[in-house]
Coordinates of C-alpha atoms and ligand atoms in Angstrom, one line a residue:
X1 CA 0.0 0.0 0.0
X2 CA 1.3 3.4 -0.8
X3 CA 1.7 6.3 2.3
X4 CA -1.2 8.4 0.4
X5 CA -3.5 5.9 1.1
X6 CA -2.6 5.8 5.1
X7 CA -4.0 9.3 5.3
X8 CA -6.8 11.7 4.0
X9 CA -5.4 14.2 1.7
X10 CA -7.3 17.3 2.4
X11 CA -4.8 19.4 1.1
X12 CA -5.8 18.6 -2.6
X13 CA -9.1 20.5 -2.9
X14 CA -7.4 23.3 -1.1
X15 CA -4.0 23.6 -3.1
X16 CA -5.4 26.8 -5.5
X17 CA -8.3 29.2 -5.3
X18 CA -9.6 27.9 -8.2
X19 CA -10.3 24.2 -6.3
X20 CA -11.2 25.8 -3.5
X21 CA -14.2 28.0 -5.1
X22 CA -15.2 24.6 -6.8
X23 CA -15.7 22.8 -3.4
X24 CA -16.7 25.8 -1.2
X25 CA -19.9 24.4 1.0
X26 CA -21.2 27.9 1.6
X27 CA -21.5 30.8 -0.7
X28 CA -22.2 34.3 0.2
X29 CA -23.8 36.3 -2.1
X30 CA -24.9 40.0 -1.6
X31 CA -28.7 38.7 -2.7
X32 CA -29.0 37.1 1.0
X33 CA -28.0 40.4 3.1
X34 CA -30.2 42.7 4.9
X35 CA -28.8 46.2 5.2
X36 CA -30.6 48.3 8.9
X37 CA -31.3 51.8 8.3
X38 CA -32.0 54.4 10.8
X39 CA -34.4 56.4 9.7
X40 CA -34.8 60.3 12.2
X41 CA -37.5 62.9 11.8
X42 CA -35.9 65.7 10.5
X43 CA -33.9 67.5 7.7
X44 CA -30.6 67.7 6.6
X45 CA -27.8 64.9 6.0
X46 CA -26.7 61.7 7.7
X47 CA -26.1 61.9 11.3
X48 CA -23.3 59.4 12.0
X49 CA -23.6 57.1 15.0
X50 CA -20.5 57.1 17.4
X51 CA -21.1 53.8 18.6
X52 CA -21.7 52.5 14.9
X53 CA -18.7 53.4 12.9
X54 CA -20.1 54.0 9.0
X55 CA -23.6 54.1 9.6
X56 CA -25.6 56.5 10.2
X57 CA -29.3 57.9 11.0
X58 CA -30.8 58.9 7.7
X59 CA -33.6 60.9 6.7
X60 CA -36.6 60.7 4.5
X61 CA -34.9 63.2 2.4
X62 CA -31.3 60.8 2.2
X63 CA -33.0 57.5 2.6
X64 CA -33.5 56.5 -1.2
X65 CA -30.5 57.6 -1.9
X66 CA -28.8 55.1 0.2
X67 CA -31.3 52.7 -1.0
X68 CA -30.1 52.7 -4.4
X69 CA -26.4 52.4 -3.4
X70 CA -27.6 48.7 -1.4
X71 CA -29.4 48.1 -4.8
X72 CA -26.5 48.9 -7.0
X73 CA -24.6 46.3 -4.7
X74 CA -26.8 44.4 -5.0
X75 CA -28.3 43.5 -1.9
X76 CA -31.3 42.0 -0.9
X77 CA -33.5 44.1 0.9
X78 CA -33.7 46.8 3.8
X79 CA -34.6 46.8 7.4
X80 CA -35.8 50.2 8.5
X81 CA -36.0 51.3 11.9
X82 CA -37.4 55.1 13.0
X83 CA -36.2 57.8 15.4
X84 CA -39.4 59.8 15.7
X85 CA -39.5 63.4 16.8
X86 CA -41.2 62.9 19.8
X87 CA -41.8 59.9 21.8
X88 CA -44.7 59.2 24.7
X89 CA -46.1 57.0 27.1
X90 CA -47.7 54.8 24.0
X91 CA -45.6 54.4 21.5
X92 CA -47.7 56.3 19.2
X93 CA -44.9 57.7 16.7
X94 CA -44.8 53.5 15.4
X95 CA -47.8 53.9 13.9
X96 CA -49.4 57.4 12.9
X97 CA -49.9 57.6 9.5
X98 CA -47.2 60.5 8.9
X99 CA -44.6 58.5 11.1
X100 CA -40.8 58.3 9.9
X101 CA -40.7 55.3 8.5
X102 CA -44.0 55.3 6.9
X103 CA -42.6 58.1 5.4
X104 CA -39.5 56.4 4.2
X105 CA -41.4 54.0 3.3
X106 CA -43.7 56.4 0.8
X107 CA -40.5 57.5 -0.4
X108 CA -38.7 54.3 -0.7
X109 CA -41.5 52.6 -2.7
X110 CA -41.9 55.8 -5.1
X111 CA -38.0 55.2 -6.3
X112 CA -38.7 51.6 -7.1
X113 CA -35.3 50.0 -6.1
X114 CA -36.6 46.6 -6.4
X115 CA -35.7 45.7 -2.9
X116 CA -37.8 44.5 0.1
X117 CA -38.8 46.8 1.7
X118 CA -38.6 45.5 5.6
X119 CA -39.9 47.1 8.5
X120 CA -39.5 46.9 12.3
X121 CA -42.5 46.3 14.5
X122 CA -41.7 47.4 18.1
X123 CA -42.8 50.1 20.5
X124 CA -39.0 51.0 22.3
X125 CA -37.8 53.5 19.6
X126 CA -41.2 55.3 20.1
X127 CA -41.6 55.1 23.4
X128 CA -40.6 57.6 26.4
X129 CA -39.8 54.8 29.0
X130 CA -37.7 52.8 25.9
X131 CA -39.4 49.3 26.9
X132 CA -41.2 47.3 23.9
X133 CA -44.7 47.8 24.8
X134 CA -47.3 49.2 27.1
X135 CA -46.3 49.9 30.3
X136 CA -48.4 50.0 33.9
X137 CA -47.3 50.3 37.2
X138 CA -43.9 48.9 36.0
X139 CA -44.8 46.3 34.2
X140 CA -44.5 45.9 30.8
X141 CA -48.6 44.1 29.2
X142 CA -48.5 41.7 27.0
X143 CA -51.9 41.9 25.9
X144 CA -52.7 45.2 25.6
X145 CA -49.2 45.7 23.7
X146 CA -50.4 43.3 21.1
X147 CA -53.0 46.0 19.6
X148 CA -50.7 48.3 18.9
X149 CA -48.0 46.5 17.5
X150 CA -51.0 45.0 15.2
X151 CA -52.0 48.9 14.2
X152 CA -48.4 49.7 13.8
X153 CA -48.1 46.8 11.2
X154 CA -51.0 47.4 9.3
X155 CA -49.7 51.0 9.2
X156 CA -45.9 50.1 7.3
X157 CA -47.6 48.0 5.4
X158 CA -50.4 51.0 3.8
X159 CA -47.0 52.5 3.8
X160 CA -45.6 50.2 1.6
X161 CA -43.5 47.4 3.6
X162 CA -43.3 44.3 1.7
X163 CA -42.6 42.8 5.0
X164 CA -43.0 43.4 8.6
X165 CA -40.8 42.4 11.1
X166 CA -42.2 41.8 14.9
X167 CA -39.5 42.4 17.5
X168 CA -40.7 43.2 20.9
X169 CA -41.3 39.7 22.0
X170 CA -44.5 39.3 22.9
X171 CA -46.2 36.4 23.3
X172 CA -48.8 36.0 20.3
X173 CA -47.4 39.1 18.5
X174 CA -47.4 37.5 15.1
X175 CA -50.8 36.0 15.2
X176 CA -52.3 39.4 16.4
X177 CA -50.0 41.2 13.3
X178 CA -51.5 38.6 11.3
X179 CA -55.0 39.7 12.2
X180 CA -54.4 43.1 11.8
X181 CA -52.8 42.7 8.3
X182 CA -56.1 40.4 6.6
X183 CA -58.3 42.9 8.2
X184 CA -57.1 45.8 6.6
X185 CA -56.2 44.9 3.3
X186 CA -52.7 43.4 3.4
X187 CA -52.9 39.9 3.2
X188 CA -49.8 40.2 0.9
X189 CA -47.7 41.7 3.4
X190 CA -45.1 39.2 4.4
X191 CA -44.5 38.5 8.6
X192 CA -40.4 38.3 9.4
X193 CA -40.1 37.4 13.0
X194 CA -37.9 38.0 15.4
X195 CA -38.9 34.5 16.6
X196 CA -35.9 33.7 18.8
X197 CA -34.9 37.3 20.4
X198 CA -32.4 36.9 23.3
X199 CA -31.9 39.3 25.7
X200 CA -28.5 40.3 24.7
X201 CA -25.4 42.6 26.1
X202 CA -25.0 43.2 22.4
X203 CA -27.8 45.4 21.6
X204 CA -26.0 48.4 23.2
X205 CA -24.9 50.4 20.2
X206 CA -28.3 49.9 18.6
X207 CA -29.5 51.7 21.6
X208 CA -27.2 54.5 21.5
X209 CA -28.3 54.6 17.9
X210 CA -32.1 55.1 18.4
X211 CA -32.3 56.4 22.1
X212 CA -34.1 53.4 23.0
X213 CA -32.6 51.8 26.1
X214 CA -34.7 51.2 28.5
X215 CA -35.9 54.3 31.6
X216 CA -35.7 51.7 34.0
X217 CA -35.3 47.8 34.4
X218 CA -34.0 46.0 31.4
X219 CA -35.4 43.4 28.9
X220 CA -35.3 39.8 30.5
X221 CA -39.1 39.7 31.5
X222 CA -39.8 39.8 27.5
X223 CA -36.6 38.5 25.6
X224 CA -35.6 35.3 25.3
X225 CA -33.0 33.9 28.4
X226 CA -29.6 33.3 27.0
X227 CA -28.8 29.4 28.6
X228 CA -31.9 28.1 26.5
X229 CA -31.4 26.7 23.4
X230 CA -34.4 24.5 23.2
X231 CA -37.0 27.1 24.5
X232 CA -36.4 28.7 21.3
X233 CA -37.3 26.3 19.0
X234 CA -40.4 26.5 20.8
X235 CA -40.9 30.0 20.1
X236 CA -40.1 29.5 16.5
X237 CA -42.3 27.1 16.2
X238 CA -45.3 28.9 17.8
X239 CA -44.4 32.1 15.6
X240 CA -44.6 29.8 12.5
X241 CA -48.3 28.2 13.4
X242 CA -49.2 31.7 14.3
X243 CA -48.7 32.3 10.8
X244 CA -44.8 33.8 10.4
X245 CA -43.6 33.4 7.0
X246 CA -39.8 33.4 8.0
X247 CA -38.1 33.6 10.9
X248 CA -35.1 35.0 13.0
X249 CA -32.5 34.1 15.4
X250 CA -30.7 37.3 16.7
X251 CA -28.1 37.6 17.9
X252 CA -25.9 35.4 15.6
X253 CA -22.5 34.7 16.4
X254 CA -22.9 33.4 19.8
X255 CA -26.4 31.6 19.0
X256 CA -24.9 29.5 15.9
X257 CA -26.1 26.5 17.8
X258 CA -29.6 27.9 17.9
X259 CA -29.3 28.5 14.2
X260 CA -28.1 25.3 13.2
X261 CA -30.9 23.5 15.1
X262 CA -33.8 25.9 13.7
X263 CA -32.1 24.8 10.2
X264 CA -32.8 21.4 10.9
X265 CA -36.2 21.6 12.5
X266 CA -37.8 23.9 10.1
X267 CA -38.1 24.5 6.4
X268 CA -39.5 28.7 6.1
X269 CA -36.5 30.9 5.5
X270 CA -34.2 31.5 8.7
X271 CA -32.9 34.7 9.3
X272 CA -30.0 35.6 11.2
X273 CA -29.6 39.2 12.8
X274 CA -25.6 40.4 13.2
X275 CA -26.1 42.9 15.6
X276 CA -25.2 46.2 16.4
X277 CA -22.5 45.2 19.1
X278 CA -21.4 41.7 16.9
X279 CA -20.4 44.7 14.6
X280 CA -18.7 47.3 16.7
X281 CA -16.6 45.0 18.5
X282 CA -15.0 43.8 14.6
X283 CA -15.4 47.5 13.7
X284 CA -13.2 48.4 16.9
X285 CA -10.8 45.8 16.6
X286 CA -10.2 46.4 12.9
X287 CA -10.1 50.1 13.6
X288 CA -6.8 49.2 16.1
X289 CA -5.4 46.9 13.5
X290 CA -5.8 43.7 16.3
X291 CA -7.7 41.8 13.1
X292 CA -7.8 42.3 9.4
X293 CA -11.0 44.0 8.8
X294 CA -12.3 42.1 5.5
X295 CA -11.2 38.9 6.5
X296 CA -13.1 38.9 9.8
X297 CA -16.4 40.2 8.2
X298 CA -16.7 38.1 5.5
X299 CA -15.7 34.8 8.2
X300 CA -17.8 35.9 10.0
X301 CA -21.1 36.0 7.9
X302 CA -19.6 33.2 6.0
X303 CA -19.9 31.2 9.2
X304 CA -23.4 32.7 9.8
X305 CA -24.6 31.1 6.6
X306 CA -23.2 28.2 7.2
X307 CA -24.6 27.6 10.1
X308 CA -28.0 27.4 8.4
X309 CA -29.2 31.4 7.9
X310 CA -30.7 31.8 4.3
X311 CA -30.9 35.6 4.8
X312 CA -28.3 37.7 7.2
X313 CA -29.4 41.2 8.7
X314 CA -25.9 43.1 9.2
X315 CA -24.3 46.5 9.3
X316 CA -21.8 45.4 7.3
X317 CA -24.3 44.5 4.2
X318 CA -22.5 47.1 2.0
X319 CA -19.3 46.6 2.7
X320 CA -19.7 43.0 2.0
X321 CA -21.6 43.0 -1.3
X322 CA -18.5 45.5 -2.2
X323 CA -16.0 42.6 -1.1
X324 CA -18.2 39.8 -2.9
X325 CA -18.2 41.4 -6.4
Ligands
PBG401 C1 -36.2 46.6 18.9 C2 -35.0 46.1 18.4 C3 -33.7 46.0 19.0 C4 -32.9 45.6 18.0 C5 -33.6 45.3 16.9 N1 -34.9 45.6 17.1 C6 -33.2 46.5 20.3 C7 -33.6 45.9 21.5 O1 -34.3 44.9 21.6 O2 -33.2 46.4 22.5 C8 -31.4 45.4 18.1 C9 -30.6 45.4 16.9 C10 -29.1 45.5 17.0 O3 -28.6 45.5 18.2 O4 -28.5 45.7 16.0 N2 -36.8 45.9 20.0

C-alpha cells in the first residue's frame, strides 16, 4: 500500500483558489443580506452614530439615496427602523400615519429599487420609558401591547412594507400582526419574526443609535433567556403556526447552535440578525489593527450562513456585497 493511502489528503481541494471556489460548501452572495437603516425625523444629511462606525441615522430626504447604493450592490433588501421626533407613554410615533418610516417608506417605494422593503415592528424606539410595549405600574402588558403592534403593522404595510418584522417579543405578537394585516387589506404583506430574540449585552450600540434603552429595568421579562437553546425552538415554532412566514434568530455569532438546530427543525426561511455590538466590536478591533477587517467580516457571515441562515441582517451588508463582487 502506498503512504497516500494511510491518510486523508485534504490538502488537494485546497491547493489553489480555483479548487477551493469549486468545493466551497457555503456561498455568500450580496442577494441574501439585509442592510438596517436608521431612519430620524428631521432634515438635513446623515447623522453618523458614534457607537456604529459607518452608519448613520438617515432621513426621509437621504433614505433613497442610500437605498439605491444597497441596490446597485446588489443587496437583498432593507430593514428600516425610525427615530421619531417625539416619543410618549404609547408608543404612538410606530404607527401614525405620517410617522418616519411610513414616510421612508412612501418615499422608498416611489424610487422603485426593487428591494424589500422590511420594517421593524416594536414600540422602544417610540416610546418615552424605551421598553417594547405598554407599560403600567412597571410592568410591561403583554396583551394590551399586542393591539398596537397589530396597528403599527398594518400602518408600514399601507405605507408600503413588503414585509414586517415583529421584534418586541410578545407572546402572540405574530398571530395578532397577522389579524391586523387580513383585516385591513394586506394579506400580501409578508411576517419576518424576530422568533428567537435573546436578551443580549449586544444590543447596546443599537440603543445608542435610536435612544431606546430602557428608563428603567431591562429586557429579561420579554426576551428570550440566554442558557436556553431549546426554548427557542419552541418560540419559533409557535411564531410559524401563528402564521410567520420566515423567521429570525438574533443575535448570531454566539447563538450558531440555535441557528443550526432551527435549520434542521424547520423548512421557512431563517434569518439571522448580526447585531449592532457583533459589529462594533469587529469595527473596533479592525479600527486598532488587532484583526484584518475584510477577513473577519466576511468569516464571520460566512460562518453565519453556514450555520443554516438563508438571509443575514448586518451593518456590514454594504461593505460586504463590495468585497463579494
Ligand atoms: C427593537 C430592536 C432592537 C434591535 C432590533 N430591534 C433592540 C432591543 O431589543 O433592545 C437590536 C438590533 C441591534 O442591536 O442591531 N426591539
Amino acid at each position: 500500500m502506498s503512504r497516500a493511502e494511510t491518510f486523508f489528503r485534504g490538502r488537494r481541494l485546497r491547493r489553489t483558489p480555483a479548487l477551493r471556489r469549486l468545493t466551497a460548501e457555503t456561498r455568500l452572495d450580496p442577494s441574501r443580506l439585509v442592510q438596517p437603516l436608521f431612519v430620524r425625523d428631521g432634515d438635513g444629511a446623515g447623522e453618523p452614530i458614534a457607537a456604529l462606525p459607518g452608519q448613520s441615522r438617515l432621513t426621509v430626504g437621504t433614505v433613497a439615496e442610500a437605498a439605491r447604493e444597497a441596490a446597485d450592490l446588489g443587496i437583498g433588501g432593507l430593514l428600516l427602523f425610525g427615530l421619531p421626533a417625539a416619543k410618549d407613554a404609547g408608543g404612538s410615533g410606530a404607527w401614525v400615519e405620517d410617522g418616519v418610516v411610513q414616510r421612508a417608506l412612501h418615499t422608498l417605494a416611489e424610487a422603485g429599487t426593487g428591494l424589500v422593503l422590511m420594517a421593524d415592528v416594536c414600540l422602544c424606539e417610540y416610546t418615552d420609558h424605551g421598553h417594547c410595549g405598554i407599560v403600567e405600574d412597571g410592568e410591561v402588558l403583554n396583551d394590551p401591547t399586542l393591539e398596537v403592534l397589530g396597528r403599527t403593522a398594518g400602518s408600514l404595510a399601507a405605507a408600503g412594507a413588503d414585509v414586517v418584522a415583529p421584534s418586541a417579543m410578545m407572546d402572540g405578537q405574530v398571530a395578532a400582526l397577522r389579524a391586523a394585516l387580513d383585516a385591513s387589506g394586506h394579506e400580501a404583506t409578508a411576517i419576518l419574526s424576530y422568533a428567537a430574540k435573546y436578551a443580549s449585552a449586544f444590543y447596546g450600540p443599537f440603543r445608542e443609535a435610536v435612544g431606546s434603552a430602557p428608563g428603567f429595568g431591562d429586557r429579561r421579562g420579554y426576551q428570550m433567556d440566554p442558557p436556553n437553546g431549546r426554548e427557542a425552538l419552541r418560540e419559533i415554532a409557535a411564531d410559524l403556526d401563528e402564521g410567520a412566514d420566515m423567521v429570525m434568530v438574533k443575535p448570531a455569532l454566539p447563538y450558531l447552535d440555535v441557528l443550526r438546530a432551527a435549520r434542521e427543525r424547520f423548512d421557512a426561511p431563517l434569518a439571522a440578525y448580526h447585531v449592532s455590538g457583533e459589529y462594533a466590536m469587529l469595527e473596533a478591533a479592525a479600527e486598532r489593527g488587532w484583526v484584518d477587517r475584510r477577513s473577519a467580516v466576511l468569516e464571520t457571515l460566512t460562518a453565519i450562513a453556514r450555520a443554516g441562515a438563508d438571509i443575514l441582517i448586518t451593518y456590514h451588508a454594504k461593505d460586504a456585497a463590495r468585497w463579494l463582487r
